XYZ file of C-alpha atoms in Angstrom:
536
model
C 122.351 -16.845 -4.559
C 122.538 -14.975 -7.876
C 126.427 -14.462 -7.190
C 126.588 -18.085 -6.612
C 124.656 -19.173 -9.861
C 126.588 -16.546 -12.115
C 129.813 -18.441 -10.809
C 128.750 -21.657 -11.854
C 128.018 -20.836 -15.493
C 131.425 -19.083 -15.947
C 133.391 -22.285 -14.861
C 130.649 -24.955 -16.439
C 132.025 -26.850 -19.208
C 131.973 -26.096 -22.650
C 129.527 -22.769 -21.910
C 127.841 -21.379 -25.226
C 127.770 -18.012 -25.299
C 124.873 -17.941 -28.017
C 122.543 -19.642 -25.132
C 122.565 -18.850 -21.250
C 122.779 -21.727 -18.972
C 120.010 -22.877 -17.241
C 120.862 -21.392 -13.845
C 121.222 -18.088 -15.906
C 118.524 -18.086 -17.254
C 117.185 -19.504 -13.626
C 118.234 -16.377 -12.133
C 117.640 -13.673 -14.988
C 113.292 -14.439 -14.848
C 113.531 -15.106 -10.962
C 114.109 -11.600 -7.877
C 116.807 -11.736 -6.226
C 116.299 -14.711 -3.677
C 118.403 -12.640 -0.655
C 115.198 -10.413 -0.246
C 112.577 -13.696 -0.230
C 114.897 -14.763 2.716
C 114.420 -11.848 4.543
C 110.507 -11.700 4.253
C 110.432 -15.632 5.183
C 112.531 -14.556 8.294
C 110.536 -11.786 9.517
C 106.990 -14.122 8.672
C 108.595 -16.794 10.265
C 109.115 -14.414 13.030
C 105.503 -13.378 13.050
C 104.063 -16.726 13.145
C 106.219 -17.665 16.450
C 104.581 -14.458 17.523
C 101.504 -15.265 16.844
C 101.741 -19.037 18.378
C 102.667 -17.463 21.391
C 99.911 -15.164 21.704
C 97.632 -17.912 20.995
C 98.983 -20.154 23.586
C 98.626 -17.286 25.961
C 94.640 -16.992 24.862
C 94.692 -20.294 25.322
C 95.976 -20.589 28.917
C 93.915 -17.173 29.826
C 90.667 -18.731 28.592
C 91.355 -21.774 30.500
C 91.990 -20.257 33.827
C 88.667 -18.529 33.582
C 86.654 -21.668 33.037
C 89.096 -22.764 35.778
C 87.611 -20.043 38.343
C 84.219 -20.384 36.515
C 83.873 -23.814 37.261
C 85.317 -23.091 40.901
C 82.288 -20.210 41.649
C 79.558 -23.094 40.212
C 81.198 -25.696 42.626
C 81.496 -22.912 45.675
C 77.583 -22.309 44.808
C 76.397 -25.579 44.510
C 78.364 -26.793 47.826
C 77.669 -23.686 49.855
C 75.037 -21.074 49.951
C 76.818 -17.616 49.868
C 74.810 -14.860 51.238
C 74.051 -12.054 49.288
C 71.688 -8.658 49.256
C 70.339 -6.316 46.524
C 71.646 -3.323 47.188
C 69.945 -1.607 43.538
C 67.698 -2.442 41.250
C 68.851 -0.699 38.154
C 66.081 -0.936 34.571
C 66.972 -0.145 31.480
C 65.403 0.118 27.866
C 62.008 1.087 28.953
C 61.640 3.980 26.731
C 57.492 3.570 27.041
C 56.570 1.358 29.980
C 56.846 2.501 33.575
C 59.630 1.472 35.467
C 56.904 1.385 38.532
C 55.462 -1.715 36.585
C 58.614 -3.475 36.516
C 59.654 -3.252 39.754
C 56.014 -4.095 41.292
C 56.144 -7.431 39.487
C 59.788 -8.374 40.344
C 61.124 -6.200 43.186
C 59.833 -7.931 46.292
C 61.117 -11.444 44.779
C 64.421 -10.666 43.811
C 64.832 -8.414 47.423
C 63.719 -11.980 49.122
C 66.665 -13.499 47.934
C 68.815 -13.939 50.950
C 71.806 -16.486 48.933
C 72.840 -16.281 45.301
C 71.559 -20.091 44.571
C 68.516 -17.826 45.741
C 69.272 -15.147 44.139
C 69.458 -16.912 40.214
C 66.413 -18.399 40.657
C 64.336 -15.477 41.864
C 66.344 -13.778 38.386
C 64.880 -17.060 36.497
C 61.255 -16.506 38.170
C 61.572 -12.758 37.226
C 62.332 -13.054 33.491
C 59.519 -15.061 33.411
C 56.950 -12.912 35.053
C 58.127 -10.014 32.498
C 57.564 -11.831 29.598
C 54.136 -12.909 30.969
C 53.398 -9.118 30.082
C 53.167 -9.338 26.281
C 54.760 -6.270 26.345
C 58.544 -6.746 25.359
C 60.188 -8.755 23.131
C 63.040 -9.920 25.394
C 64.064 -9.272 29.033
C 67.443 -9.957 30.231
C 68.933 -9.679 34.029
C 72.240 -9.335 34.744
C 73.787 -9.872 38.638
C 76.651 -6.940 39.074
C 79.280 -6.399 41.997
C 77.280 -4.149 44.419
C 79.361 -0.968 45.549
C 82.526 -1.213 47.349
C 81.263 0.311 50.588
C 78.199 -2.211 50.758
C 80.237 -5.647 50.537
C 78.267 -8.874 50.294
C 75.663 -6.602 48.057
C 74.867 -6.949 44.171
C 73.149 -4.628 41.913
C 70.232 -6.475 39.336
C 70.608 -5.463 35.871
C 67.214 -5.891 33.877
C 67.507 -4.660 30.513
C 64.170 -5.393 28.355
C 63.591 -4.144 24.446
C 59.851 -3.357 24.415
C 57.445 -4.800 21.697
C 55.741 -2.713 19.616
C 52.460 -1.398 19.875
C 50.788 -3.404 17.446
C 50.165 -7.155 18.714
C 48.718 -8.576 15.758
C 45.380 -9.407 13.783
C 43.765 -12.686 14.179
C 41.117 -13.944 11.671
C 39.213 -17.158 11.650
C 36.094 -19.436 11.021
C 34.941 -21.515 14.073
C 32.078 -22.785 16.257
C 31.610 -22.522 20.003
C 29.521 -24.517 22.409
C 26.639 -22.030 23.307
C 26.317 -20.848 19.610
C 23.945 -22.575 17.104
C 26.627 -22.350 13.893
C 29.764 -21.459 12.851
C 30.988 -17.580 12.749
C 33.867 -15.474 11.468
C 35.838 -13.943 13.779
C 38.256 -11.049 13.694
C 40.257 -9.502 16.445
C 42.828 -6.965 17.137
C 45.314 -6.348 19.624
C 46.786 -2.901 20.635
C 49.527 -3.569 23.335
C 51.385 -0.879 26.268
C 49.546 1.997 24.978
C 49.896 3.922 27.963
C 52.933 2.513 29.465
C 51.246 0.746 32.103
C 51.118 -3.114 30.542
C 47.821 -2.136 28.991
C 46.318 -4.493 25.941
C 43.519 -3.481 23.880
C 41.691 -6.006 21.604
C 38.427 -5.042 19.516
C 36.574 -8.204 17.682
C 33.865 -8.599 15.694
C 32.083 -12.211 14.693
C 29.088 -12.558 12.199
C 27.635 -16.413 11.818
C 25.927 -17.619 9.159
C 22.617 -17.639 11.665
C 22.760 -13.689 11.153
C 24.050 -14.022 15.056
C 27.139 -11.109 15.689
C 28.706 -10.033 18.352
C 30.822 -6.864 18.973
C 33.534 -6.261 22.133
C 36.038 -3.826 22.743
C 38.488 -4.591 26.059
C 41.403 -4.038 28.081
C 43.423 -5.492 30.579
C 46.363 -4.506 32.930
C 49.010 -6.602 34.930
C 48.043 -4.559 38.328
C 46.407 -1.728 39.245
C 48.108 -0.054 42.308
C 48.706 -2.479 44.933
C 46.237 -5.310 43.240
C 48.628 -7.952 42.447
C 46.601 -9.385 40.160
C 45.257 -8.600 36.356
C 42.566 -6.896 35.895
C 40.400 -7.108 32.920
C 37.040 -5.047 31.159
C 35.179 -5.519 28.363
C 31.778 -3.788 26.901
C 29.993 -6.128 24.398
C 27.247 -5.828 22.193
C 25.606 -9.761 21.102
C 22.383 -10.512 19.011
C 21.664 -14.060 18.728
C 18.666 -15.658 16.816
C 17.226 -19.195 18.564
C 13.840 -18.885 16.338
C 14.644 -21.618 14.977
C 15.060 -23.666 17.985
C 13.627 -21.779 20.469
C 11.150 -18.993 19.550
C 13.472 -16.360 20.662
C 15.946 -13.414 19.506
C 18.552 -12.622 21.803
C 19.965 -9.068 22.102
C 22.735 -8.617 24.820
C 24.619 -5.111 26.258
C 26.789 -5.260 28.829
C 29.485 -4.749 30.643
C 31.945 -7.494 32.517
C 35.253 -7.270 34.890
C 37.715 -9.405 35.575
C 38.533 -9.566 39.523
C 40.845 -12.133 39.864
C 43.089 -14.025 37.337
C 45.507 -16.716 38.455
C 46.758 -20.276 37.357
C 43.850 -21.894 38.754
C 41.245 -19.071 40.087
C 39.144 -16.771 37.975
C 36.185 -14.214 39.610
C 34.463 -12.047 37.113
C 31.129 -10.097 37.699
C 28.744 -9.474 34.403
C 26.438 -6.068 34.104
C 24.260 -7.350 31.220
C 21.209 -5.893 29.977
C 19.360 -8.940 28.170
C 16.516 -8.474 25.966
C 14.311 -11.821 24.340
C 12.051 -10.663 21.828
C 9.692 -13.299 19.214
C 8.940 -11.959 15.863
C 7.404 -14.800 14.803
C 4.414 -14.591 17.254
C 4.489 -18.626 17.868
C 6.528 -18.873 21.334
C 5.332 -21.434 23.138
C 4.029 -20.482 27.043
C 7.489 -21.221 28.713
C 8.992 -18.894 26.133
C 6.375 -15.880 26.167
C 6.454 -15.617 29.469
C 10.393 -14.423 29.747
C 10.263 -12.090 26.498
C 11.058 -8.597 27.012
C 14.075 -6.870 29.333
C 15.844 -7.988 31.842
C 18.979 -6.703 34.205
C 21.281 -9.618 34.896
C 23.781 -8.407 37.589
C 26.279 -11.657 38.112
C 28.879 -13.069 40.144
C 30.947 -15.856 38.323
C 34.048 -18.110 39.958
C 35.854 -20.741 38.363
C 38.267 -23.059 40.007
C 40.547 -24.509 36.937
C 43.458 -27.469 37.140
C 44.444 -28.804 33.676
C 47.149 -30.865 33.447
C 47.018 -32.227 30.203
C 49.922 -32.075 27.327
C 47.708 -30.859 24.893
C 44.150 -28.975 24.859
C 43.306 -30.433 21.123
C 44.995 -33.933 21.108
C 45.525 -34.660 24.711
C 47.081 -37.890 25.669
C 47.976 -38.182 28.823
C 46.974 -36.317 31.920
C 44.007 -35.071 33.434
C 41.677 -31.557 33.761
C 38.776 -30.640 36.152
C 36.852 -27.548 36.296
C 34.625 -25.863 38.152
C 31.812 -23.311 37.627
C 29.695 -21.039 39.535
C 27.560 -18.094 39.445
C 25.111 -16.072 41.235
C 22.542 -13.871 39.567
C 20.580 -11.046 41.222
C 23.466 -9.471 43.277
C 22.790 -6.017 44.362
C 19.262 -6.092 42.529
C 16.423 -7.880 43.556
C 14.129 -6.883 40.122
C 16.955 -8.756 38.142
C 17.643 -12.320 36.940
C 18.145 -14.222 40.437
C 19.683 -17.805 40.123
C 22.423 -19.953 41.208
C 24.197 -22.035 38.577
C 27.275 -24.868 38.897
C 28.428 -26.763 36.495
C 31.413 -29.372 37.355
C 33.862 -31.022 34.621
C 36.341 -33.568 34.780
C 38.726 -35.076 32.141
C 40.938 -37.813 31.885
C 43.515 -38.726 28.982
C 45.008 -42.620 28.953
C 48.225 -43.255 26.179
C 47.936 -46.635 25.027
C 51.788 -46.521 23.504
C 51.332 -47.840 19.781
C 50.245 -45.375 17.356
C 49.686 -42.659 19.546
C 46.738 -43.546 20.598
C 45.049 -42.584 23.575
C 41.820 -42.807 25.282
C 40.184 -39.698 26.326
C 37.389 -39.842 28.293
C 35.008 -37.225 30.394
C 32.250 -36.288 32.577
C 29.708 -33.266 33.253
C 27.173 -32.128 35.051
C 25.046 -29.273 35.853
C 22.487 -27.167 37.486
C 20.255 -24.495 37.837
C 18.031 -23.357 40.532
C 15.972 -19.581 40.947
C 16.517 -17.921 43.950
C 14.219 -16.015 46.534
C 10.954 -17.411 48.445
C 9.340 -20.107 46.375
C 11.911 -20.588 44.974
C 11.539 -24.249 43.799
C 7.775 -23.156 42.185
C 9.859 -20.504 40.096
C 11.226 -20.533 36.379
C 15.172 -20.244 35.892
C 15.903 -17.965 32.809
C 16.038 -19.756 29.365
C 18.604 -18.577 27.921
C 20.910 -19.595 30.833
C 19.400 -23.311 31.175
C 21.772 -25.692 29.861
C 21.188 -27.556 26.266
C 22.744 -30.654 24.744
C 23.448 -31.019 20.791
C 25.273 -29.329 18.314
C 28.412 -29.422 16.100
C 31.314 -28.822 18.801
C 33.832 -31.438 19.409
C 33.960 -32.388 23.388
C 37.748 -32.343 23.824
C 37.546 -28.392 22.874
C 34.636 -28.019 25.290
C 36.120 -28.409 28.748
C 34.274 -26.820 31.782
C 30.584 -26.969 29.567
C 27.821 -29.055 29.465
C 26.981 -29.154 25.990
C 28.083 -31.273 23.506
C 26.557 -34.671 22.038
C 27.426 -35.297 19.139
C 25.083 -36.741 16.120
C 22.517 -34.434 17.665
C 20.981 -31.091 16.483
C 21.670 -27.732 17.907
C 19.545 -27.468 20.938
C 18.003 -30.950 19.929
C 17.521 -32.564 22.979
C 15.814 -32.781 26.171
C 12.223 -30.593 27.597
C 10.184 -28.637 24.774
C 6.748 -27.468 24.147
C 4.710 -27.192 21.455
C 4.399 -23.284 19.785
C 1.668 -21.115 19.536
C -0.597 -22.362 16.374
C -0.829 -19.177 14.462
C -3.691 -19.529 11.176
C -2.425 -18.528 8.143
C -4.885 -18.051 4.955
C -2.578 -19.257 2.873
C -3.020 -23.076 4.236
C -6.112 -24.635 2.949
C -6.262 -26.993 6.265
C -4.868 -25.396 9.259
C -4.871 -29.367 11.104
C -1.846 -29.842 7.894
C 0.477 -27.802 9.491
C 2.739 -28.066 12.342
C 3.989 -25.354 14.269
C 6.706 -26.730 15.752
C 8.119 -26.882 19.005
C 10.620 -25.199 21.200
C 13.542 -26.358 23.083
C 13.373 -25.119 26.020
C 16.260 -26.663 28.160
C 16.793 -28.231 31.610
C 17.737 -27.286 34.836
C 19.676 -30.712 35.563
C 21.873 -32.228 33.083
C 24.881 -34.658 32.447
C 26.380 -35.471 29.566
C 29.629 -38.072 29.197
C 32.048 -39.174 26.560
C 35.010 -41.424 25.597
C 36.947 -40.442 22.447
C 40.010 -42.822 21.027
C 41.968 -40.660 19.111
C 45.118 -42.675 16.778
C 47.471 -41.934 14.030
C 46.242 -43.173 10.184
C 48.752 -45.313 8.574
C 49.679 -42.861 5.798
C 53.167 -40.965 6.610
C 51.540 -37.876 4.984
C 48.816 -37.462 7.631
C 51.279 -38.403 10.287
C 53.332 -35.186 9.392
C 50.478 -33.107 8.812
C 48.332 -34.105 12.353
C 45.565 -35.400 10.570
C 44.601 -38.714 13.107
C 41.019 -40.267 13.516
C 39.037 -41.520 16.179
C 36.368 -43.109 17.187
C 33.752 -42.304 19.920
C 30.876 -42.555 22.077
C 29.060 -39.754 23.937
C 25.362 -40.259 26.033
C 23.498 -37.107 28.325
C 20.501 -36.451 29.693
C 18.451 -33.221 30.631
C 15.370 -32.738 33.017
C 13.315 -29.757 33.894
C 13.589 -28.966 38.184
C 12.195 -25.585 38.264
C 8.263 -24.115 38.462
C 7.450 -27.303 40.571
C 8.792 -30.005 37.870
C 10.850 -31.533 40.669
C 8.192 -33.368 41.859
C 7.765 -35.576 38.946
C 11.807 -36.167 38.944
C 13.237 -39.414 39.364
C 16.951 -40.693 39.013
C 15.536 -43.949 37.412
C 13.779 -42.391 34.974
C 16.496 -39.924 34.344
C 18.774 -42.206 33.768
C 16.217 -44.729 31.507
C 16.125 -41.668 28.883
C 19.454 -41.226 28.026
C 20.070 -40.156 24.622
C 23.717 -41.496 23.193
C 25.571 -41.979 20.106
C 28.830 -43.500 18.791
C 30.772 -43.070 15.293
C 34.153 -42.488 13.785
C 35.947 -39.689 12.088
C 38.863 -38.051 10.628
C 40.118 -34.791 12.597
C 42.264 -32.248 10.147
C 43.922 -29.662 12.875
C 44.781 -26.643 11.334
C 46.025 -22.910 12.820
C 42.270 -21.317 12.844
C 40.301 -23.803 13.408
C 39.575 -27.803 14.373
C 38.106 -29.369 11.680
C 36.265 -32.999 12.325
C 34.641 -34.885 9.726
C 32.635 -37.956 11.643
C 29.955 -40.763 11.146
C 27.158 -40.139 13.644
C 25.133 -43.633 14.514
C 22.079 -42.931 16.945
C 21.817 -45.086 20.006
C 19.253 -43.764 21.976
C 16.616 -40.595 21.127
C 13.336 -39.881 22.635
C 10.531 -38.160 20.946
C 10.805 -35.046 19.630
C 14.357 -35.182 19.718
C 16.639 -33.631 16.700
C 19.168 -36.474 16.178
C 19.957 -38.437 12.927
C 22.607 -41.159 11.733
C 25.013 -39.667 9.284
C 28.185 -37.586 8.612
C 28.454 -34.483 10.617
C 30.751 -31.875 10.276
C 32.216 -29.674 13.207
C 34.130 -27.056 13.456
C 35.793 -25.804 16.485
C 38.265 -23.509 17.996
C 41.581 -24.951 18.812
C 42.535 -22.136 21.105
């Protein structure tokens, strides 16, 4: 090309030899253009390359799906026998490989056809990560040895969590207590390789109540398929207010059985009621001082609700017993059930739903006489307080617009003279709640969105409600004088509305409380209430 532009400016016309031509000067700033052929060859060549290589990808990728999508079709049509032959684990640097295989062995060695096979793998991965002890599992199906055809070798590779399994902190209220409390807890997980988790809490209320635990619980133990859980506690509670009473509990408690729907757990507790006040009424001051409680307790679960704070659809029943005075006939002897059911209705416009449930309970001593005995106080059942009834599923307990341990039996306290009171008739000692052996309590709750796009993206909703229950005395001969009419003539209820702010620690509800029903002495008033509850 430069050969072939220097011969054109020697036979142009009229050249000036002061002043190249333009093709000179064309080729004089520009490389020689024979070399810039050559490269664009050889890239030229490349690219073909290249192209061809990629169409070769191309057709090698698409004859795998092909015989991918042949093996799905061949094990969707067919079942194709198979057998593990191995079961190889890897990454389990702390926990025991005994563990592993004792939760997933004997259901991936049932498999009998790879359709089989993939979902025992499925069911495994599952039960491994029920553990809380890794942070991912994964199983992988491999060619079994030559020798052993029809056989495949399970893969399970896990990466293992580690040890510490977080702090929790929060502010909440439960059913049995009389206030709110701040709790703490922490959780120590596979310290000893065997699924092991370790959690220590400690909650202090405002009521000076606290309450200390340390526990653990494994996956199995030997050739127990199921968990097993124990906890030592230490609890002081203070009912003077309500009930003339301090509570101081030590003990120790075992979890049996743990499945989707069964639960057994037996309680050592050493209970101890003491009244510094000196004003317990009779009922009371007869049950101060220690007792042994040695416990059975079974509960019989289904919940199949879509949510356990905002349910709305679905329903949940529960069932609860316990016997006191096993294995020791100076102890606490009683039998206790309590039954709860739940039902959630979606109404399709706002998300609202109705949610509506029922509970009942009772308490009766045990031994000869039984019937002319007391039952314990502290394990009667008491209506009133601050806990919402959709977080209170399987108790009896909740009624809202009443007062902590505010309704049903009491008894006037011990009249104690004081100098300090000029006329002794002026004041009122009080009186003491001292429970029932029989009571029901109900609700119906209509929970709905607020029209404000801010609360709709935040969970804030409101609802309105109505809750009614009754309790009656049974025990030391009270029976006699029980009657379902009357029972049922004495129902204390209330209804109101509210404004419910979810949040991560707790379940905050902010409601109107209008009083229906109250008999005397009961601790009920119209006005706002605020609860706090536990959303887990």
């Amino acid at each position: 090309m430069a050969i072939a532009a220097d011969s054109t400016a020697e036979h142009a016309p009229n050249p000036v030899p002061s002043e190249p031509s333009e093709e000179s000067r064309g080729s004089t700033d520009q490389p020689d253009q024979g070399e810039s052929n050559e490269v664009d060859f050889e890239e030229e060549e490349e690219e073909e390359e290249e192209e061809d290589g990629d169409a070769e990808e191309l057709d090698g990728l698409a004859a795998e799906a092909e015989r991918m999508r042949a093996v799905v079709q061949r094990l969707y049509a067919d079942p194709v026998g198979i057998r593990v032959h191995d079961i190889i684990i890897e990454g389990n640097f702390k926990t025991r490989a005994a563990l592993i295989e004792a939760e997933v062995a004997d259901l991936l060695r049932s498999a009998e056809t790879v359709q089989d096979l993939v979902r025992a793998s499925g069911l495994a991965n599952a039960r491994l990560r029920g553990l809380q002890v890794f942070d991912s599992v994964s199983i992988t199906l491999d060619a079994g040895p030559p020798e052993f055809p029809g056989t495949t070798n399970v893969l399970i590779e896990v990466v293992e969590a580690g040890t510490f399994g977080g702090f929790s902190f929060g502010y909440f209220s439960k059913p049995e207590a009389r206030s709110g409390a701040l709790e703490g807890s922490l959780k120590l997980r596979n310290l000893f390789g065997y699924g092991d988790i370790w959690d220590a809490s400690a909650a202090y209320g405002w009521d000076q109540s606290s309450e200390i635990g340390v526990g653990v619980s494994l996956p199995r133990l030997k050739s127990i398929p199921t968990p097993l859980t124990a906890r030592a506690s230490i609890l002081c509670q203070d009912w003077l207010d309500f009930s003339s009473y301090k509570e101081r509990l030590l003990g120790l408690s075992f979890g049996l059985l743990s499945t989707r729907h069964h639960d057994l757990s037996y309680n050592l507790t050493g209970r101890t009621l003491s009244d510094p006040s000196q004003m317990a009424s009779k009922s009371i001051r007869r049950q101060l001082g220690h007792n042994l409680l040695s416990a059975l307790r079974y509960t019989y679960k289904i919940d199949q609700r879509d949510s356990e704070i905002r349910p709305t659809k679905g329903y949940a029943f529960v069932s609860t017993s316990q016997v006191g005075g096993l294995w020791d006939r100076r102890g606490l002897r009683f039998f206790r059930q309590e039954l709860d059911v739940r039902g959630a209705v979606p109404f399709g416009f706002y998300n609202a739903a109705l949610n509506f449930g029922i509970a009942a309970g009772v308490i009766l001593p045990l031994g000869r006489g039984f019937m002319e005995s007391s039952s314990p106080v502290p394990d009667r059942f008491y209506l009133g307080g601050r806990s919402s009834p959709l977080c209170s599923l399987g108790r009896v307990s909740s009624l809202l617009g009443f007062g902590t341990r505010g309704v049903g039996p009491s008894e006037s306290r011990r009249f104690v003279p004081s100098g300090s009171v000029t006329d002794d008739s002026a004041a009122s000692p009080g009186r003491d709640y001292i429970g029932g052996d029989l009571a029901v309590s109900a609700f119906a709750d209509l929970s709905f969105d607020l029209p404000i796009k801010l609360f709709k993206d935040t969970g804030i909703h409101g609802h309105a409600f109505l809750s009614a229950g009754n309790l009656a005395k049974l025990s030391e001969g009270e029976y006699k004088n029980f009657s379902f009419p009357e029972f049922g003539r004495t129902f204390r209820s209330s209804a109101g509305i509210g404004i419910i702010l979810p949040t991560n620690l707790f379940r905050l509800e902010i409601n109107y409380c209008y009083i229906l029903k109250k008999c005397e002495h009961d601790c009920g008033k119209t006005g706002i209430q605020f609860s706090f509850s536990s959303p887990f």
